[in-house]
Coordinates of C-alpha atoms in Angstrom, one line a residue:
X1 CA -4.8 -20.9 -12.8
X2 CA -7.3 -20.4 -15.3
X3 CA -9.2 -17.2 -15.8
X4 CA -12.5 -17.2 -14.2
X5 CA -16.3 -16.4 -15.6
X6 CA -18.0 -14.8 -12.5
X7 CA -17.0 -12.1 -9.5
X8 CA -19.0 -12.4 -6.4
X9 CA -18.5 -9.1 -4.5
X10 CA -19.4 -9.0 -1.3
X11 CA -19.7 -5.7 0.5
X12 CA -20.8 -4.3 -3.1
X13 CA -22.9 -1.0 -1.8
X14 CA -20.0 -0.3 -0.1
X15 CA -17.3 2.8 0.2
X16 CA -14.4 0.8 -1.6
X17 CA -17.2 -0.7 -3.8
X18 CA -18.2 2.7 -5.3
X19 CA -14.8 4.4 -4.9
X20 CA -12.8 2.0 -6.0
X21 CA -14.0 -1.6 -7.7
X22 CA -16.8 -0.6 -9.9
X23 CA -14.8 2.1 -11.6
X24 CA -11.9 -0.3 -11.8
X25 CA -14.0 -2.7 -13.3
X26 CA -15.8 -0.6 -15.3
X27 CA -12.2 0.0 -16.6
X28 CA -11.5 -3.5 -17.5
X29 CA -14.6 -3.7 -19.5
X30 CA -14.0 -0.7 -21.4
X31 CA -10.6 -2.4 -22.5
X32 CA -11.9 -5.3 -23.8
X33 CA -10.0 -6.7 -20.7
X34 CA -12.6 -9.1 -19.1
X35 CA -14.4 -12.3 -21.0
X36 CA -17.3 -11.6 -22.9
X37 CA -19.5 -13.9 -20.6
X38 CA -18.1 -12.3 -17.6
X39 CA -21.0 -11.8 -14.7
X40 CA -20.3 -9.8 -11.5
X41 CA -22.8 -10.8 -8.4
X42 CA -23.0 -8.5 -6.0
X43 CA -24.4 -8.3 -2.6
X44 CA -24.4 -6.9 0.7
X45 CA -27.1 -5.9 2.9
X46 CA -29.6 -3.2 1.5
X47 CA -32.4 -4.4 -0.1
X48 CA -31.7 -3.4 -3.8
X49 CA -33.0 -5.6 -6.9
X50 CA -31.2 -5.5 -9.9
X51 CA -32.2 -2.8 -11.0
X52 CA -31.7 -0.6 -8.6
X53 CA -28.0 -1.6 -7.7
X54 CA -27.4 -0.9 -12.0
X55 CA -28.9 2.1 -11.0
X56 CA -26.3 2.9 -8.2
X57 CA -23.7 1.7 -9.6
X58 CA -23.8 4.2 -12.7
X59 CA -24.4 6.7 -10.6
X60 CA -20.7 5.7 -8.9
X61 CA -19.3 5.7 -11.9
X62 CA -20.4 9.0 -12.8
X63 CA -18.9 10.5 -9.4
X64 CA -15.3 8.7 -9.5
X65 CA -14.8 7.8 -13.3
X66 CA -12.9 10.6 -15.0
X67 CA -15.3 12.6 -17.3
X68 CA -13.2 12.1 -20.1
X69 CA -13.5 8.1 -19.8
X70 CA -16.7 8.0 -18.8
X71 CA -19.5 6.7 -21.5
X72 CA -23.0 6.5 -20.9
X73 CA -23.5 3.9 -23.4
X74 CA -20.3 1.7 -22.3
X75 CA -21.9 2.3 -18.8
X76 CA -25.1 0.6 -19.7
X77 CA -22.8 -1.8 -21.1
X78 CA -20.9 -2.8 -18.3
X79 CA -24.0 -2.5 -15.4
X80 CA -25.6 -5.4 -17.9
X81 CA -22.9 -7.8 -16.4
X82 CA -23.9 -7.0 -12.6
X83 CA -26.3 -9.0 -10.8
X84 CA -27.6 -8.2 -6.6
X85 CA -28.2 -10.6 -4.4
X86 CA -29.6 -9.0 -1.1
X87 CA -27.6 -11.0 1.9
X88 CA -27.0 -10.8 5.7
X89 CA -23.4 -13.0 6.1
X90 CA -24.6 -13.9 9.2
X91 CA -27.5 -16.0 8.5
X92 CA -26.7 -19.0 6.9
X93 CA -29.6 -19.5 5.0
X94 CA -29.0 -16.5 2.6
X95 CA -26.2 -18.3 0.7
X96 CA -28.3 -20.9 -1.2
X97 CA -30.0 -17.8 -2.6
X98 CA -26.7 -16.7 -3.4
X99 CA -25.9 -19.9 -4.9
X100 CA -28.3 -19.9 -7.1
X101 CA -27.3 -17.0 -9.2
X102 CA -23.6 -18.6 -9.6
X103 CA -22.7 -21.3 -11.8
X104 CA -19.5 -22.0 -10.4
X105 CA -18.6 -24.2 -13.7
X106 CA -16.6 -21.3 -15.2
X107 CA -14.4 -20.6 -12.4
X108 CA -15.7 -18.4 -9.5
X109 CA -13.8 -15.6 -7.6
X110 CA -14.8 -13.8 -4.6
X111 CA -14.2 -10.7 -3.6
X112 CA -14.7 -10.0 0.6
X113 CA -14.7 -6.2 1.1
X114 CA -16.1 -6.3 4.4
X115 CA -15.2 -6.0 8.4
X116 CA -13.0 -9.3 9.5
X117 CA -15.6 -10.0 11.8
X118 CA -17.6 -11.4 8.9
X119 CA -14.7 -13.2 7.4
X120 CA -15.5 -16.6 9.0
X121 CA -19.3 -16.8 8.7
X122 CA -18.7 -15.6 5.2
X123 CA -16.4 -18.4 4.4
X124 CA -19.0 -20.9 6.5
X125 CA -22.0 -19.8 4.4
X126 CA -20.4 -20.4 1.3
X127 CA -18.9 -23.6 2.2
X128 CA -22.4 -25.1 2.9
X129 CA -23.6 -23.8 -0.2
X130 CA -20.9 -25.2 -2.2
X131 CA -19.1 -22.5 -3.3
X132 CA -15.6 -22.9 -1.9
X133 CA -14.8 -26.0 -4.5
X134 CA -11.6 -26.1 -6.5
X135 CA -12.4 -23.5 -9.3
X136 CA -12.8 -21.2 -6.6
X137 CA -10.8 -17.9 -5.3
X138 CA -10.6 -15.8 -2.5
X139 CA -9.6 -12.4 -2.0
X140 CA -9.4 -10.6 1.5
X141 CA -9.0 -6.6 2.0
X142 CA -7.4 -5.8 4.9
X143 CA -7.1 -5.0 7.8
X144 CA -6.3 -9.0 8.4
X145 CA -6.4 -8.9 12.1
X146 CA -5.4 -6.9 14.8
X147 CA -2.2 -8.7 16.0
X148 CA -0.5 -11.7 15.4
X149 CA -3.0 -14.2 17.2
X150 CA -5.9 -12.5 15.6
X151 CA -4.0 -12.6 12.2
X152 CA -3.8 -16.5 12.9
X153 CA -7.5 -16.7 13.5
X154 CA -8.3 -15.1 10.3
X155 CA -5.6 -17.0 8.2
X156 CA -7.0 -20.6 9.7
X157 CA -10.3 -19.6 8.9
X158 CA -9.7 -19.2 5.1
X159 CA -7.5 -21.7 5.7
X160 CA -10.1 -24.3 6.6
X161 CA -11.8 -23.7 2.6
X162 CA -9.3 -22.4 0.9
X163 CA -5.5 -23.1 0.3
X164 CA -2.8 -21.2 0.3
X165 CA -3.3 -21.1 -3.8
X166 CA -6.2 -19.7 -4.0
X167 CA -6.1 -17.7 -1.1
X168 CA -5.6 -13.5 -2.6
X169 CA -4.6 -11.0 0.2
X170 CA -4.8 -7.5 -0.7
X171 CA -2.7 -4.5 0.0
X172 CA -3.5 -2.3 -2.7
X173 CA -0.6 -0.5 -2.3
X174 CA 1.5 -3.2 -5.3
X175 CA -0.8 -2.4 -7.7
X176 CA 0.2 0.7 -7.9
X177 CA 2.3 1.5 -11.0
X178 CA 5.4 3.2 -9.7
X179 CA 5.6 0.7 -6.7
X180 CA 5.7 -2.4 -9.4
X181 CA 8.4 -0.3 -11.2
X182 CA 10.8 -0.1 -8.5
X183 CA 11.3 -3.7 -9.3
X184 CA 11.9 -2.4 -12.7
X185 CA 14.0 0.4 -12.2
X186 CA 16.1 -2.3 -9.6
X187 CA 16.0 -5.3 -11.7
X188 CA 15.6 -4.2 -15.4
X189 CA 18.3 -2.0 -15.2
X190 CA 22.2 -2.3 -14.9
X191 CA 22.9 1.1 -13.3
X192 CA 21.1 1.0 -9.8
X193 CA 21.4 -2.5 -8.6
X194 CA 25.5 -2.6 -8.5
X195 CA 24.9 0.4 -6.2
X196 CA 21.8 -1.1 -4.3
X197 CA 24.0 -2.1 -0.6
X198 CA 25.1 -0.6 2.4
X199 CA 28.5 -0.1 0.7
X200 CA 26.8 3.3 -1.7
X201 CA 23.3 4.4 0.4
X202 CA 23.9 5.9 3.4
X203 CA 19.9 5.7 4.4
X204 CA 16.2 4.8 3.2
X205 CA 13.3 7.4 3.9
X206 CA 9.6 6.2 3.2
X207 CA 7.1 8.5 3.7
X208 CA 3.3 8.3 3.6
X209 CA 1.6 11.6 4.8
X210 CA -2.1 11.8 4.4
X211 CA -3.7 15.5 5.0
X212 CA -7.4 13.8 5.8
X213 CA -8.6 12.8 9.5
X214 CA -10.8 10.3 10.3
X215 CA -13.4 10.6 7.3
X216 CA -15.8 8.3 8.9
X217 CA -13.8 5.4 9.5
X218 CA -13.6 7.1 13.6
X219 CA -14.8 3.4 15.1
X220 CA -11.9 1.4 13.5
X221 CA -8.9 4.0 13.2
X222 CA -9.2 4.5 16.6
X223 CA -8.8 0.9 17.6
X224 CA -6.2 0.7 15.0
X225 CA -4.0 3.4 15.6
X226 CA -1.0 4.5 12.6
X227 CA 1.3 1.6 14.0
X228 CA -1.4 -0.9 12.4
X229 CA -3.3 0.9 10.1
X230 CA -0.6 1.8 7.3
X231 CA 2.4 0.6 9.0
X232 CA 1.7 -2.9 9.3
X233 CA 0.9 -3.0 5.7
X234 CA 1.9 -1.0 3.2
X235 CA 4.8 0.4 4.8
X236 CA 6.3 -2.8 5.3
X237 CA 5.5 -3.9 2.1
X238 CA 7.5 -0.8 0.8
X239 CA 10.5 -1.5 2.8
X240 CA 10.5 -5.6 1.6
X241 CA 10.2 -4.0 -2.2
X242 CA 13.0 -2.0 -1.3
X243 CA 15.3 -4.3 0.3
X244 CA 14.4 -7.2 -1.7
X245 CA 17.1 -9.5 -3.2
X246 CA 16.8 -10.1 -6.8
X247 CA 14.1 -13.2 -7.6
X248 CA 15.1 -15.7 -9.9
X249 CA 11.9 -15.2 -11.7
X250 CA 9.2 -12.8 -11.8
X251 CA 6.6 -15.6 -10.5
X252 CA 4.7 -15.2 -7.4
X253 CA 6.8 -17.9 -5.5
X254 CA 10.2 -16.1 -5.9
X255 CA 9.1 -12.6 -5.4
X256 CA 7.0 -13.5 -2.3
X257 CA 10.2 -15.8 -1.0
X258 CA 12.5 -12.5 -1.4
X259 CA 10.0 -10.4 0.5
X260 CA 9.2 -12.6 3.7
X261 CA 13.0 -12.7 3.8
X262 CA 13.6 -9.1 4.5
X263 CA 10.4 -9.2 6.9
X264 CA 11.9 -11.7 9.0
X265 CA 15.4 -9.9 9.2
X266 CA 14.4 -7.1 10.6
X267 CA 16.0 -6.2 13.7
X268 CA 13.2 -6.3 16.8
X269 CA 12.6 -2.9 18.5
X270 CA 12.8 -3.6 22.1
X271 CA 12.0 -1.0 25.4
X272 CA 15.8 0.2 25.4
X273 CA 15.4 1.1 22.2
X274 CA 12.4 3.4 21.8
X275 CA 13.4 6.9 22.7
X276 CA 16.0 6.6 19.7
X277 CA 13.9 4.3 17.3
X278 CA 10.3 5.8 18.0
X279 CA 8.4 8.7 17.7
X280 CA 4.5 8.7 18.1
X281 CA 2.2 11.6 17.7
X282 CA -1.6 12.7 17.7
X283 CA -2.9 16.1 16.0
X284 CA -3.9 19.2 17.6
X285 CA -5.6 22.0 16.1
X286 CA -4.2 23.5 13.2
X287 CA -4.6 24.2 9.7
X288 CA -4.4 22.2 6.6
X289 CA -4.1 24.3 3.4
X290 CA -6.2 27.3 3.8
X291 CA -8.8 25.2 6.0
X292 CA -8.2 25.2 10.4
X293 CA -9.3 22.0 11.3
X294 CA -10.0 20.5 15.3
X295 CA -8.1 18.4 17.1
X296 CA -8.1 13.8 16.9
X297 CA -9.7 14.2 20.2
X298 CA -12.9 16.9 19.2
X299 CA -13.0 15.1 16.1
X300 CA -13.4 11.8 17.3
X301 CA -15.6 12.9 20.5
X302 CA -14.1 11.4 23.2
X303 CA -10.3 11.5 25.2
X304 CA -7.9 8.8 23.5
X305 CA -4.5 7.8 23.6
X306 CA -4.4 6.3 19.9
X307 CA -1.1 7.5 17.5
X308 CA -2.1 9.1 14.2
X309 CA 1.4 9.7 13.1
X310 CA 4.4 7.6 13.7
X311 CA 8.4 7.4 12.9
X312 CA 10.3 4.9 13.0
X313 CA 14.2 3.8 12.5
X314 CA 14.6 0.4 10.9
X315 CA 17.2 -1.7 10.1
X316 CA 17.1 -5.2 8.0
X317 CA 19.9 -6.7 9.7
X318 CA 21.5 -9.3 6.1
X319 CA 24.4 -8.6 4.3
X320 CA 23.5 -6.4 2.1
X321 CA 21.8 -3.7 4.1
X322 CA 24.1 -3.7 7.7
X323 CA 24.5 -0.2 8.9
X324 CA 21.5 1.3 6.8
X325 CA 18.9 2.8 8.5
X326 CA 15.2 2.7 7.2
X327 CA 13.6 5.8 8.5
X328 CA 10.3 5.6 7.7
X329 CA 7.1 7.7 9.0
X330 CA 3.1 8.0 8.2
X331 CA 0.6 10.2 9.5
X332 CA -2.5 12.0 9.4
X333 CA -3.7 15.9 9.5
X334 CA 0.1 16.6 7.5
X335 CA 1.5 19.5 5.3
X336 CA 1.0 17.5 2.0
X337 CA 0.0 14.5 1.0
X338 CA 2.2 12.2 -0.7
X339 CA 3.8 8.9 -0.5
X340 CA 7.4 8.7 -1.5
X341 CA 10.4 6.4 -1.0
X342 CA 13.8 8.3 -0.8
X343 CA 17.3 6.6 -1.2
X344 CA 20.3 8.5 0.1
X345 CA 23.5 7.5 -1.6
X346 CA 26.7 7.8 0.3
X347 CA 29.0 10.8 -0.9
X348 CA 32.0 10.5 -3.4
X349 CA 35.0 9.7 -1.3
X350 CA 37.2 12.1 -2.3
X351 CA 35.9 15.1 -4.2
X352 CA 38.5 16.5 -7.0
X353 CA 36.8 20.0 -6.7
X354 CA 37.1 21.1 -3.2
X355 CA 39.9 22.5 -4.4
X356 CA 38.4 24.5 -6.6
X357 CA 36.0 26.0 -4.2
X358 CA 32.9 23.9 -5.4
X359 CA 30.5 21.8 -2.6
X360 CA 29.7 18.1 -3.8
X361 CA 26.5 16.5 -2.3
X362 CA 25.1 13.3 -2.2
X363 CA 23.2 11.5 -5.6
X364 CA 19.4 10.6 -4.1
X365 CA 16.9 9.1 -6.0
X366 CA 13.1 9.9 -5.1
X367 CA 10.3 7.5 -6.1
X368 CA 6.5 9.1 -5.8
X369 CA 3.8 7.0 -5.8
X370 CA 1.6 9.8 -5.0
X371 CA -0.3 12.5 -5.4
X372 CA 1.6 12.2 -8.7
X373 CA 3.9 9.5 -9.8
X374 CA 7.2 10.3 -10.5
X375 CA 11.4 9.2 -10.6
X376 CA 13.4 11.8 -9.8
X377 CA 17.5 11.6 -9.6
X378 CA 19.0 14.3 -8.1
X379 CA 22.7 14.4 -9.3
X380 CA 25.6 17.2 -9.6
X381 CA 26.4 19.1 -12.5
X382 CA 28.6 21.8 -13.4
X383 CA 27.1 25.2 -13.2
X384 CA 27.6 27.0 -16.6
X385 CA 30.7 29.8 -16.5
X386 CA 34.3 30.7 -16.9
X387 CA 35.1 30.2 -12.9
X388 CA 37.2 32.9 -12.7
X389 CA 35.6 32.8 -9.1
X390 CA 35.9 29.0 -8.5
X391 CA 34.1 26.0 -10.0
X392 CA 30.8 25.8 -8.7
X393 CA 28.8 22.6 -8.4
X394 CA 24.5 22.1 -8.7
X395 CA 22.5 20.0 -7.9
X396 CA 19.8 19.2 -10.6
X397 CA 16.7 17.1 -11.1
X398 CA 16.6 13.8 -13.9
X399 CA 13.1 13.9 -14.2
X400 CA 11.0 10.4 -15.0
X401 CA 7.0 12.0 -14.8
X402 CA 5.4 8.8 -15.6
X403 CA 2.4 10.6 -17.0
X404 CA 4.3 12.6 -19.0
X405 CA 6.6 9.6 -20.3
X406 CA 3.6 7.0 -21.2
X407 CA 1.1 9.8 -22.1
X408 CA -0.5 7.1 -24.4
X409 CA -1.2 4.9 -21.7
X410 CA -4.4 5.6 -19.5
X411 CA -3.4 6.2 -16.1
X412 CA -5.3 3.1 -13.9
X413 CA -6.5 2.6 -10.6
X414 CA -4.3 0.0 -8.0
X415 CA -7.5 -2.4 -7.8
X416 CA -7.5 -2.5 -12.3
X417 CA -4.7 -4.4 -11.8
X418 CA -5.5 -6.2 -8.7
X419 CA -8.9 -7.4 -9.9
X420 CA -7.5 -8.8 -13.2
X421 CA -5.0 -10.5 -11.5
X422 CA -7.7 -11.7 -9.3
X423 CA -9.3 -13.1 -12.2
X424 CA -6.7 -14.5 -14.1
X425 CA -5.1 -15.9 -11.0
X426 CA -2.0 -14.4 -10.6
X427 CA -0.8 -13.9 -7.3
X428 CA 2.1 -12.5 -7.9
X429 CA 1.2 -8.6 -6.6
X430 CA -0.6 -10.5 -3.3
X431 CA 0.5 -11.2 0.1
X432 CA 1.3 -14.3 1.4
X433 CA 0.4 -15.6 4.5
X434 CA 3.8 -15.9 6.0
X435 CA 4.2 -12.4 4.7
X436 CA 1.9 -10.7 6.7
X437 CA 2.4 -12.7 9.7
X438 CA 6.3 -11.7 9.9
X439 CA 5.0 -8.2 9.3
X440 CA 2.6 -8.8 12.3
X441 CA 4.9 -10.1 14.8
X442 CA 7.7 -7.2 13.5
X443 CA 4.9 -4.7 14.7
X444 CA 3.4 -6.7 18.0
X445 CA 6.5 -6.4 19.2
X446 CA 6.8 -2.6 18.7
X447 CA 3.9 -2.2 20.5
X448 CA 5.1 -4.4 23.2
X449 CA 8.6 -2.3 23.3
X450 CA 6.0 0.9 23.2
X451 CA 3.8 -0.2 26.3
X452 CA 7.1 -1.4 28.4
X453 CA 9.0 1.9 27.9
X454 CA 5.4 3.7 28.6
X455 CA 5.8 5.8 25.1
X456 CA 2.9 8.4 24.9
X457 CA 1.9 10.0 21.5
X458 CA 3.6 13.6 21.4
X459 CA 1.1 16.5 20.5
X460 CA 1.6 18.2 16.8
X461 CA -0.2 20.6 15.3
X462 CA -2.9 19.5 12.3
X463 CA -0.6 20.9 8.9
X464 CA 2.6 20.3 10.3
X465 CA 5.0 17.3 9.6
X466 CA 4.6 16.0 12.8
X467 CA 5.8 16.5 16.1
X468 CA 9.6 17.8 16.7
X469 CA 10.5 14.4 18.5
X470 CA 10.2 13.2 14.5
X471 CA 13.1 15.6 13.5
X472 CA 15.3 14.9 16.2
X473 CA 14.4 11.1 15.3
X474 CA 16.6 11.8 11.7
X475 CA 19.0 14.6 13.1
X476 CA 20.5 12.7 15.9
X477 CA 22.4 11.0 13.1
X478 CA 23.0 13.5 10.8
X479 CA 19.8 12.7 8.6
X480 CA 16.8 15.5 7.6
X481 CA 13.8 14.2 6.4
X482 CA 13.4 14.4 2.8
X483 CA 9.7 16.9 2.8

C-alpha cells in the first residue's frame, strides 16, 4: 500500500483525540516522520472553525506532550496541517461538506474514534460522498461490538465499503514497544524459543491491574464489564503473542495466521468448569495509595452486578502448550498498576546442590509493559563465600530497563506507531477480522458458562489485588501470583 497524503479524524475533540492522537501526531511531525504535504481533517460535533480547533489542539499538546518535547514553534508547525470540519455522522448531508476539504487523489485514511453506534452511518455518509474508493483506509477503535453477533454486524458493515485490506482494527496494546519485542526476544534470539513449550514452563501469568475506577466512561464500563472491556482484547491478544508459533515472515499475513491459531485452540470454559477456572470480582471501599476511595456501586450511582476484576485459567490446547496453564487476571481499583506477562519455567530436574544444603528455584522471565517497561530474568547464582556452612543459592535479577538500554531513543506513545502504520499501510500490528471474532466467541462462551453456573462477582476491597477466590484460583495448583 502506498503511503497516504490526508487523515480524516473523526471524533477529533475527543478524550483519545487530546490524550492520545494529536500528541502522537504531533510526534510524527517533529520527526520528520509524515509527508511534507500531509493534511489532517478533523471533525466531530462542536462547532469549532479552524481556528479555534488549532487553538485546542495546542492547548492538548501543552497538557499531554512532555515539556521537554514540547515546542511552541514546532507546535504552530504541526496545528498548520489540521483542518475542522464541524459534522453530525448522523445526517447524511454533512459529508459532502466533508468531502470537499479532501482530495482523495493522494490516498486518504480515516481514522473513527467514536461509539460503534456511529460506525455504520459513518461508513454510509462517506460512501455517498465518495470517500470509501480504492485509495482509501479505515481504522476502527474498539470496543468492536459487544458479542459475537454484534461483532458480525459491525464487521459486515465496514465490510460492505471496505475490504479486508484496507480495513485497520485497533488494539493499541501492539504498539506498544515491549509487547512488539516479545516477538523479538522469542524469535530474534536462539536462547528462549528452544525452551518456549510445555516441556520447560510450568505456567503463564498475565496481569493487567489498573488503580483508576470508572473515570467517566460509568455508561459504557458498566455495560461492558472486565470480561469484555480488556479481556476480550488486549488480553487475548497478549496470550496469542505469547503462544504464537514462529511466522515464516514478519508480514501481516503470517503473523496474523499464527495468532488466530492460538485463539481458536483455546479450550472452551464450560458451567462445570467455573468454580476452578473463574473468579469474578467488584470493589468495595478501600484505599488506593494514600487516597480511600467508595465503592463500584456509590461510584457508579446505582446497584449493579457488573465484574470489575476477573481471573481466569486458560489453556491453548496444540502441541506445544498441553498441560500449561495461562492464568491471567485484570481489574480495577488494584494495589499497583502495571501490566506484565510472567513465564514460569519448570525446575531443574535434579539439583546437584541439595546436597550441599543450597534451595534451587525456578528461572522466570517477567516482561512489563507498564508503568515502566522492562525484561527482567530471574535466575540462580552462587552466593559469595567459603561455605563452610553449606553452599547457598540466590536468586538474582538480569535486568533489560528498556529506557535505560535505548536512552537515545525517545520513548513513544502506542498510537506513534499505530498511526504511521496507518498511513503507510501496514497492517501488520492490526487485528484481523477472524481474529477478533475467535476472541469473541472464546469470551461469549465464558459468559454463557458464567450465567449457567450462576457465578456472582465476589466483593474486594478498592487497593487490594482482588478478591481471595483469585488466590485460591493459582494456589489450588501450587501457583502464587506473581504481584
Amino acid at each position: 500500500m502506498k503511503t497516504v497524503s490526508t487523515l480524516l479524524l473523526f471524533g477529533a475533540t475527543g478524550d483519545l483525540s487530546h490524550r492520545m492522537l494529536l500528541p502522537s501526531l504531533y510526534g510524527l511531525h517533529v520527526d520528520g516522520l509524515l509527508p511534507a504535504d500531509f493534511r489532517i481533517v478533523a471533525t466531530a460535533r462542536s462547532k469549532f472553525d479552524d481556528a479555534a480547533f488549532r487553538a485546542s489542539a495546542v492547548d492538548a499538546l501543552k497538557d499531554h506532550v512532555p515539556a521537554d518535547f514540547f515546542d511552541d514553534a514546532k507546535a504552530g508547525e504541526f496545528v498548520s496541517r489540521l483542518s475542522y470540519v464541524p459534522l453530525d455522522a448522523t445526517q447524511r448531508d454533512g459529508f459532502d461538506r466533508l468531502a470537499e476539504k479532501i482530495d482523495p487523489a493522494g490516498g486518504l485514511a480515516i481514522f473513527l474514534s467514536t461509539a460503534p453506534s456511529l460506525f455504520k452511518p459513518t461508513i454510509d455518509g462517506l460512501a455517498s460522498a465518495g470517500l470509501t474508493g480504492e485509495d482509501v483506509r479505515l481504522a476502527l477503535e474498539k470496543p468492536l461490538g459487544t458479542d459475537l453477533a454484534s461483532s458480525r454486524e459491525i464487521n459486515d458493515a465496514v465490510a460492505a465499503a471496505f475490504p479486508e485490506e484496507r480495513t485497520f482494527r485497533i488494539d493499541h496494546y501492539l504498539g506498544k514497544e515491549t509487547v512488539q519485542n516479545l516477538l523479538a526476544l522469542r524469535f530474534a534470539n536462539s536462547t528462549f524459543e528452544p525452551l518456549w513449550n510445555s516441556a520447560h514452563i510450568d505456567h503463564v501469568q498475565i496481569t493487567v491491574a489498573e488503580t483508576v475506577g470508572l473515570e467517566g466512561r460509568a455508561g459504557y464500563y458498566d455495560s461492558a464489564g472486565a470480561l469484555r472491556d480488556m479481556v476480550q482484547n488486549h488480553m487475548l491478544q497478549l496470550v496469542a503473542l505469547v503462544a504464537m508459533e514462529p511466522p515464516a515472515n514478519f508480514d501481516a499475513t503470517s503473523v496474523r495466521d499464527e495468532k488466530v491459531k492460538v485463539l481458536r485452540s483455546l479450550r472452551a470454559i464450560g458451567s462445570d468448569d467455573i468454580a476452578t477456572h473463574v473468579v469474578t470480582g467488584q470493589y468495595g471501599n478501600g484505599a488506593v495509595g494514600d487516597q480511600p476511595v467508595g465503592s463500584y456501586t456509590s461510584e457508579l450511582g446505582k446497584p449493579s452486578s457488573t465484574e470489575t476484576f476477573v481471573a481466569l485459567k486458560a489453556h491453548v490446547d496444540n502441541w506445544r502448550w498441553s498441560g500449561v496453564p495461562f492464568y491471567l487476571r485484570t481489574g480495577k481499583r488494584m494495589a499497583a498498576r502495571k501490566t506484565e506477562i510472567f513465564i514460569q519455567f519448570k525446575c531443574v530436574p535434579h539439583s546437584i546442590f541439595a546436597s550441599r544444603g543450597a534451595r534451587t528455584q525456578a528461572n522466570k522471565l517477567v516482561i512489563s509493559i507498564q508503568p515502566e517497561e522492562n525484561i527482567r530474568l530471574l535466575v540462580m547464582a552462587k552466593t559469595p563465600g567459603l561455605d563452610r556452612q553449606g553452599l547457598r543459592l540466590r536468586e538474582i535479577a538480569l535486568d533489560v530497563a528498556m529506557a535505560d538500554a535505548f536512552a537515545d531513543a525517545r520513548r513513544r506513545i502506542a498510537y506513534e506507531r499505530l498511526l504511521l502504520d496507518l498511513v503507510e499501510g501496514d497492517p501488520t500490528l492490526f487485528v484481523r477480522r477472524d481474529e477478533v471474532e475467535a476472541q469473541w466467541q472464546w469470551i461469549d462462551d465464558v459468559r454463557a458458562a458464567c450465567r449457567e453456573a450462576g457465578l456472582e462477582p465476589r466483593n474486594y476491597g478498592a487497593g487490594s489485588w482482588g478478591p481471595s477466590a483469585a488466590i485460591a484460583l493459582t494456589e489450588r495448583d501450587g501457583v502464587h501470583w506473581h504481584d
